[in-house]
Every structure is written in structure tokens, then in C-alpha cells.
Coordinates of N, CA, C and O in Angstrom, one line a residue:
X1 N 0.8 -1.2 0.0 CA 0.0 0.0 0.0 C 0.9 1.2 0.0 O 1.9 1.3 0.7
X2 N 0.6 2.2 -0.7 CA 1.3 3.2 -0.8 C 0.9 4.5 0.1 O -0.2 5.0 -0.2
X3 N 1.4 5.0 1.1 CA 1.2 6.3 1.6 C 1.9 7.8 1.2 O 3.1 8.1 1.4
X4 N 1.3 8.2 0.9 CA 1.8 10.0 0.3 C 1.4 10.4 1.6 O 0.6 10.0 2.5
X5 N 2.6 11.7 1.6 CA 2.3 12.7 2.9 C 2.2 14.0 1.9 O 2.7 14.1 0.7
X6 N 1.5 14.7 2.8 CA 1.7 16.5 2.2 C 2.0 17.2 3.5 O 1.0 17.3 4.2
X7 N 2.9 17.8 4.0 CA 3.0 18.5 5.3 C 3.0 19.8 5.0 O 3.8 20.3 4.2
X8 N 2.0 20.7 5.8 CA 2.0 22.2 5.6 C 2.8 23.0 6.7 O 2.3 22.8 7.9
X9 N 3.6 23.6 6.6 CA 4.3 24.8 7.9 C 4.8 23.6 9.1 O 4.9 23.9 10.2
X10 N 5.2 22.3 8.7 CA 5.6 21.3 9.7 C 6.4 20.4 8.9 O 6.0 20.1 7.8
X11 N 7.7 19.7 9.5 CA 8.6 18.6 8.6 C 7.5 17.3 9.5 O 7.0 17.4 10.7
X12 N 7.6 16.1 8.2 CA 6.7 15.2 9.0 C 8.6 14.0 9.2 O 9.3 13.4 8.4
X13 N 8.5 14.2 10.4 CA 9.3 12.4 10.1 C 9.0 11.1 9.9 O 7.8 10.9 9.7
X14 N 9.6 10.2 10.0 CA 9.8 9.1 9.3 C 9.1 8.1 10.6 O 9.0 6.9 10.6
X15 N 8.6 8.9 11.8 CA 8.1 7.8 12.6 C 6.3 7.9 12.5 O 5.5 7.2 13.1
X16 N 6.0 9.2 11.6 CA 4.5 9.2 11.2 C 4.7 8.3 10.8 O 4.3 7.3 11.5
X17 N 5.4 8.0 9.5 CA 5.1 7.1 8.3 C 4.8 5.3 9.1 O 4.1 4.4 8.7
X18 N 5.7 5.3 10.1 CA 5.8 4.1 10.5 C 4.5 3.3 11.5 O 4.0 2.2 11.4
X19 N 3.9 4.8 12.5 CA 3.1 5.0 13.3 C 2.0 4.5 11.7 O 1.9 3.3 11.3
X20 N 1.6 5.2 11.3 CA 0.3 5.0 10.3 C 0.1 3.5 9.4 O -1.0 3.0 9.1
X21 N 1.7 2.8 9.0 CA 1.6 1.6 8.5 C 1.3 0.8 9.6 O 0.6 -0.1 9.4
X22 N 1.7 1.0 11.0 CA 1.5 -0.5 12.1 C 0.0 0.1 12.4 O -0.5 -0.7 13.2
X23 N -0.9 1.3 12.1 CA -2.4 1.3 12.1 C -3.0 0.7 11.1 O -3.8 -0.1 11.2
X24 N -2.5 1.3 10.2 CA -2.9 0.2 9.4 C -3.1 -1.4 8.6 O -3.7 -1.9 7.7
X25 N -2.2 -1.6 9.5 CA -2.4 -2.9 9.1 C -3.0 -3.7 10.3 O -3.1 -4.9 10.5
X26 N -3.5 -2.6 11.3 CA -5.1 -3.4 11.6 C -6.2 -3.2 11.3 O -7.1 -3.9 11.6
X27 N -6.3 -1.8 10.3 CA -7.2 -1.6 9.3 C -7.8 -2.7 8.7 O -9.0 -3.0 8.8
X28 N -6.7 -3.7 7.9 CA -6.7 -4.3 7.0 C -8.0 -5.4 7.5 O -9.2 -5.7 7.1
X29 N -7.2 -5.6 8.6 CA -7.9 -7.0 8.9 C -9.8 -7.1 9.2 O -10.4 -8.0 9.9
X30 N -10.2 -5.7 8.4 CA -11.9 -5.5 8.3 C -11.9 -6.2 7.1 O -13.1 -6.2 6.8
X31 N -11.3 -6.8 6.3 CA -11.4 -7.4 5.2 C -11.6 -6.8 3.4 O -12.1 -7.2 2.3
X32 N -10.9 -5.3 4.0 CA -10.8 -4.3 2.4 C -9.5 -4.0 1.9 O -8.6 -3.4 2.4
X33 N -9.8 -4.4 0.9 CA -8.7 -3.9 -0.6 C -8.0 -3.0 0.1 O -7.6 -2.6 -1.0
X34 N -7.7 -2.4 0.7 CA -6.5 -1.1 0.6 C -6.0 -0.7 -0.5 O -5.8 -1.4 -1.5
X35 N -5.7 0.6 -0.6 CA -5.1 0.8 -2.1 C -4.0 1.2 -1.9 O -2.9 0.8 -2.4
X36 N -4.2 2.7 -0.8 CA -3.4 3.8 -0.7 C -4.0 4.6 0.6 O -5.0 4.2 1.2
X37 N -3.5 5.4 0.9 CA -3.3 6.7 2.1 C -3.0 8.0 1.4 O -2.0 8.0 0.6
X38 N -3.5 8.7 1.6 CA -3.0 10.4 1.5 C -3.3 11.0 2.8 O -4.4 11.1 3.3
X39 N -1.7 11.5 3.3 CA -2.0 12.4 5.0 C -1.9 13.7 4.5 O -1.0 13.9 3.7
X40 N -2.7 14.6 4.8 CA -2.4 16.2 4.9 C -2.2 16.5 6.0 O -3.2 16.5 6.8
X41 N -0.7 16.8 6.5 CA -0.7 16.8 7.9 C 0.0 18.6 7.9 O 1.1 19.0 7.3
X42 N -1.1 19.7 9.0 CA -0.7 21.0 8.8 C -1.2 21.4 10.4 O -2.0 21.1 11.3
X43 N 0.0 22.6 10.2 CA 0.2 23.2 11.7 C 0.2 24.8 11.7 O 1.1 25.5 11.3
X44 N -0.9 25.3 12.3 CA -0.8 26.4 12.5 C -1.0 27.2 13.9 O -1.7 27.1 14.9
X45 N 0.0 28.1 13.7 CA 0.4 28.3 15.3 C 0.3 27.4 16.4 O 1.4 26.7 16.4
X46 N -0.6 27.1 17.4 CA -0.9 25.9 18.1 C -1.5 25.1 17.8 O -2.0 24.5 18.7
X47 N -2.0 24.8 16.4 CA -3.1 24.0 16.0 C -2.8 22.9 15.1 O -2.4 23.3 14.0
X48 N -3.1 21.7 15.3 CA -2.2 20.5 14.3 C -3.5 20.2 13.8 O -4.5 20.5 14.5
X49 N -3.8 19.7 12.7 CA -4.5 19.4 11.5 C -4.4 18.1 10.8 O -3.7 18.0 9.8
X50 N -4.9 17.0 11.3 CA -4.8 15.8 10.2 C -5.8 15.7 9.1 O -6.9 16.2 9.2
X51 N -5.5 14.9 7.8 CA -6.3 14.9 7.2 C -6.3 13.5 6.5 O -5.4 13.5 5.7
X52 N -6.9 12.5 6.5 CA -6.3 11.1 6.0 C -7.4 10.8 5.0 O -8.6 11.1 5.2
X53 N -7.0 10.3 3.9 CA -7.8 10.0 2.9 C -7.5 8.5 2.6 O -6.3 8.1 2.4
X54 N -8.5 7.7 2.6 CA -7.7 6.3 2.6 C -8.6 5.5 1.3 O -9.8 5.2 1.3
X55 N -8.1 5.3 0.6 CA -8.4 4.4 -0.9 C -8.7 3.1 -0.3 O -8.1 2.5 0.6
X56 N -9.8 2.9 -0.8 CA -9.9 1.1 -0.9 C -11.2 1.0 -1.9 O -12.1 1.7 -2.5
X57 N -10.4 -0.8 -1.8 CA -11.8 -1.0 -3.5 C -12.8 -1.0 -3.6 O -13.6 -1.8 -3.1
X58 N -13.1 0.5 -4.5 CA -14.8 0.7 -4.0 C -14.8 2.0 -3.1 O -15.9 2.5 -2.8
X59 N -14.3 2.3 -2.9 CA -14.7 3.6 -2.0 C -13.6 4.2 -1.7 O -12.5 3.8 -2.0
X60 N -13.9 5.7 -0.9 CA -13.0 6.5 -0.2 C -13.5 7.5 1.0 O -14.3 8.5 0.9
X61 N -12.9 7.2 1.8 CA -12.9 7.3 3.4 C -12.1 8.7 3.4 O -11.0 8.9 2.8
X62 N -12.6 9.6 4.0 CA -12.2 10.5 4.6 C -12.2 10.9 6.3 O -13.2 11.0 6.8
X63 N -11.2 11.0 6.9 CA -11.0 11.2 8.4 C -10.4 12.5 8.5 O -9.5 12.7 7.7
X64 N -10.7 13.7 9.4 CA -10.1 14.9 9.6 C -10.4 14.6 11.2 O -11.4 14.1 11.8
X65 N -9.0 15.4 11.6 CA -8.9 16.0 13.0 C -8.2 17.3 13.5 O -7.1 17.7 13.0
X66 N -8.8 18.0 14.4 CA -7.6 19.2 14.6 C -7.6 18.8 16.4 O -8.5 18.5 17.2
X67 N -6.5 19.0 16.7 CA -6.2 19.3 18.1 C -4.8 20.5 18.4 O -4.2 21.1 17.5
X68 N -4.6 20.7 19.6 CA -4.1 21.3 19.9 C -2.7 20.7 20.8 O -1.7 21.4 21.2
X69 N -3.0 19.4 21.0 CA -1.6 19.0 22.2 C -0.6 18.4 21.0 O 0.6 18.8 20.8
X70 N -1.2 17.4 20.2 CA 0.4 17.0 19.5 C 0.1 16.5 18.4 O -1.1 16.4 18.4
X71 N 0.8 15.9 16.9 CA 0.3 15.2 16.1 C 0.0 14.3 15.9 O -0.8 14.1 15.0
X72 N 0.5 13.4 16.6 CA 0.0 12.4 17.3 C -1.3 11.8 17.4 O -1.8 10.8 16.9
X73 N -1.9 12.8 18.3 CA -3.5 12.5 19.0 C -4.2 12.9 17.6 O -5.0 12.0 17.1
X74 N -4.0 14.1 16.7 CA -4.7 14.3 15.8 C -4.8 13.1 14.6 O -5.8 12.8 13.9
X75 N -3.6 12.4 14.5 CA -3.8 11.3 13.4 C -4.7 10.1 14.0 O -5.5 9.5 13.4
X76 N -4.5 10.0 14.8 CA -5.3 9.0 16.1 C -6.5 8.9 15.9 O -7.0 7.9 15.7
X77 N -7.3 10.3 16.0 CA -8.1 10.7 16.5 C -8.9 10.9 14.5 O -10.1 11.0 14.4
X78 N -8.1 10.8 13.1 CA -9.0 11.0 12.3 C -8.5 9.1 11.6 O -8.7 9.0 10.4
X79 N -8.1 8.3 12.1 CA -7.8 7.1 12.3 C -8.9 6.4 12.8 O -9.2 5.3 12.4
X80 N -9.6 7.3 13.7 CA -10.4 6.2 14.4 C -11.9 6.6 13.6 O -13.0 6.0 13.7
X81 N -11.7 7.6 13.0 CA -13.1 8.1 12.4 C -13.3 7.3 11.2 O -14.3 6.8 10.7
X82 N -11.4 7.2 10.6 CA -12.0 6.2 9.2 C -12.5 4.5 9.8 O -13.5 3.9 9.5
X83 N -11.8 4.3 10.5 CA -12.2 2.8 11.2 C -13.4 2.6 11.3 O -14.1 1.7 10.9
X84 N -14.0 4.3 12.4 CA -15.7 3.9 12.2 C -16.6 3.6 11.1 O -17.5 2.8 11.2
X85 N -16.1 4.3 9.8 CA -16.5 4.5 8.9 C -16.4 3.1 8.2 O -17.5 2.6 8.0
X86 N -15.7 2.5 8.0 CA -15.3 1.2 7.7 C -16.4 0.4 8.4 O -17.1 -0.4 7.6
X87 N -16.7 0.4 9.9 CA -17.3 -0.7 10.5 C -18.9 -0.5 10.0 O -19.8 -1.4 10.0
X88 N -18.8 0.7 9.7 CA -20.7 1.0 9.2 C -20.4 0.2 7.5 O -20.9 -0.8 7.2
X89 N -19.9 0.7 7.0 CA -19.7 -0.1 5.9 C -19.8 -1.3 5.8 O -20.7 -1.9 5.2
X90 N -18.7 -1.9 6.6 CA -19.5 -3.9 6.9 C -20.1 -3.6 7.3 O -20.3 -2.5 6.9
X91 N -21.1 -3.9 8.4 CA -22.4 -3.4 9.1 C -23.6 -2.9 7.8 O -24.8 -2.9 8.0
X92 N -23.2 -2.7 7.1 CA -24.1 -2.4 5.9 C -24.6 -3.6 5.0 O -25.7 -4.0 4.6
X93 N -23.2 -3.9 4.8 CA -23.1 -4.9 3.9 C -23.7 -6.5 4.4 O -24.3 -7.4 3.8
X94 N -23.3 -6.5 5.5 CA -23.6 -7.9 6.1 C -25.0 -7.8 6.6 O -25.5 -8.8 7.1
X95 N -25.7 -6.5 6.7 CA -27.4 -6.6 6.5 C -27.8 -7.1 5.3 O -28.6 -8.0 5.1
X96 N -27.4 -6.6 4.5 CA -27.8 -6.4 3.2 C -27.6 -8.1 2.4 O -28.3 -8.6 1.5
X97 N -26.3 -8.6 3.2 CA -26.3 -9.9 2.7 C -27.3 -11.1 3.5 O -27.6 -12.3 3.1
X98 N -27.8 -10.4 5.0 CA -28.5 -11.3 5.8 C -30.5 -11.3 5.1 O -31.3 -12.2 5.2
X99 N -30.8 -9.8 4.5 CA -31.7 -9.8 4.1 C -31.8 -10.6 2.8 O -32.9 -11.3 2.6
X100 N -30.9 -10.7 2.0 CA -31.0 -11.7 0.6 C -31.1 -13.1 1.1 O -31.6 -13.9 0.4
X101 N -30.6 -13.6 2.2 CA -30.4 -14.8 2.9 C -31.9 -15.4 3.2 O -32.4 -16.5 2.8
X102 N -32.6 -14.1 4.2 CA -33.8 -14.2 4.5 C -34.6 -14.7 3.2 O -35.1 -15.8 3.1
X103 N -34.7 -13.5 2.3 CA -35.8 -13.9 1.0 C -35.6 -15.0 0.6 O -36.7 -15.6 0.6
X104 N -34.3 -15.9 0.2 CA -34.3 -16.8 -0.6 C -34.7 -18.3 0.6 O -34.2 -19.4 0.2
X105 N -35.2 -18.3 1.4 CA -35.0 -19.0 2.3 C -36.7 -19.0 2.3 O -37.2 -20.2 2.4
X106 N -37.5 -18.1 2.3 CA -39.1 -17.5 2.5 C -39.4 -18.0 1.0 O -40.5 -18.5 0.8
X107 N -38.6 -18.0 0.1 CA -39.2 -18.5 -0.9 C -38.8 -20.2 -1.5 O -39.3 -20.6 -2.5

């Protein structure tokens, strides 16, 4: 899986990049394609900014966070929004597959 950074007014090091692969690859295990990652990661004055765009097959997830203590909590924190977003998606899907289960079963 490929991850792109964009850093605005902040150098990103090399332990985001590492921090976001070992999240992600418990991402994976929701059982989706991955494709790719895009972070917009931006700092103004006291205010840190994540922005994670995460590709997978079939869709695209968007997570944003702003905090103020570190960058850290803000990638964390728009991490756990895509994850939500992911579990509504299965959660979707596995109605959707229990309702066809139902009909063909009634008929």
C-alpha cells in the first residue's frame, strides 16, 4: 500500500510514516482492498491538522482531526473516524447480505 504525505508549515518524520503503517495494518484486517493513504498533515500556530484520505476497492474514506496537544492524538483521532466509517460499511453490507439470505430461504 502506498502512503503520500503532504506537510503544511511542519517537517513530517519518518516515525509518522511508520506510526500509520503498524495502524494500518489493523485496518486491513476489516477485510478491504487497501489501495493507498493520503495524509495532509498542517500546523498552525498551536493547532495541528490531520487529514487522512484512505483508498480502498470501491470507496474513499475521509477522516479529519484538529487538536491542539500534538500530532500524534490528531492522526489518532481522524484514524479512528475512518475505522468507524469502515465498521458502518461492513455493518451495511452484512445486512444487506442477511436480508437476501432471509428472501431466498421464505421462498
Amino acid at each position: 500500500m502506498r502512503i503520500t504525505f503532504t506537510a503544511r508549515h511542519i517537517e513530517v518524520p519518518e516515525t509518522y510514516r511508520e506510526f500509520l503503517e503498524s495502524k494500518l495494518q489493523k485496518i486491513e484486517r476489516y477485510g478491504h482492498k487497501l489501495i493507498g493513504l493520503h495524509a495532509i498533515l498542517d500546523r498552525e500556530k498551536y493547532l495541528y491538522t490531520a487529514e487522512l484520505t484512505l483508498f480502498a476497492k470501491g470507496m474513499t474514506l475521509v477522516g479529519k482531526a484538529k487538536h491542539d496537544k500534538d500530532l500524534f492524538t490528531c492522526v489518532e483521532d481522524a484514524l479512528h473516524k475512518i475505522k468507524a466509517q469502515l465498521q458502518r460499511h461492513e455493518e451495511k453490507r452484512m445486512e444487506k447480505n442477511r436480508r437476501v439470505a432471509r428472501k431466498l430461504t421464505r421462498a
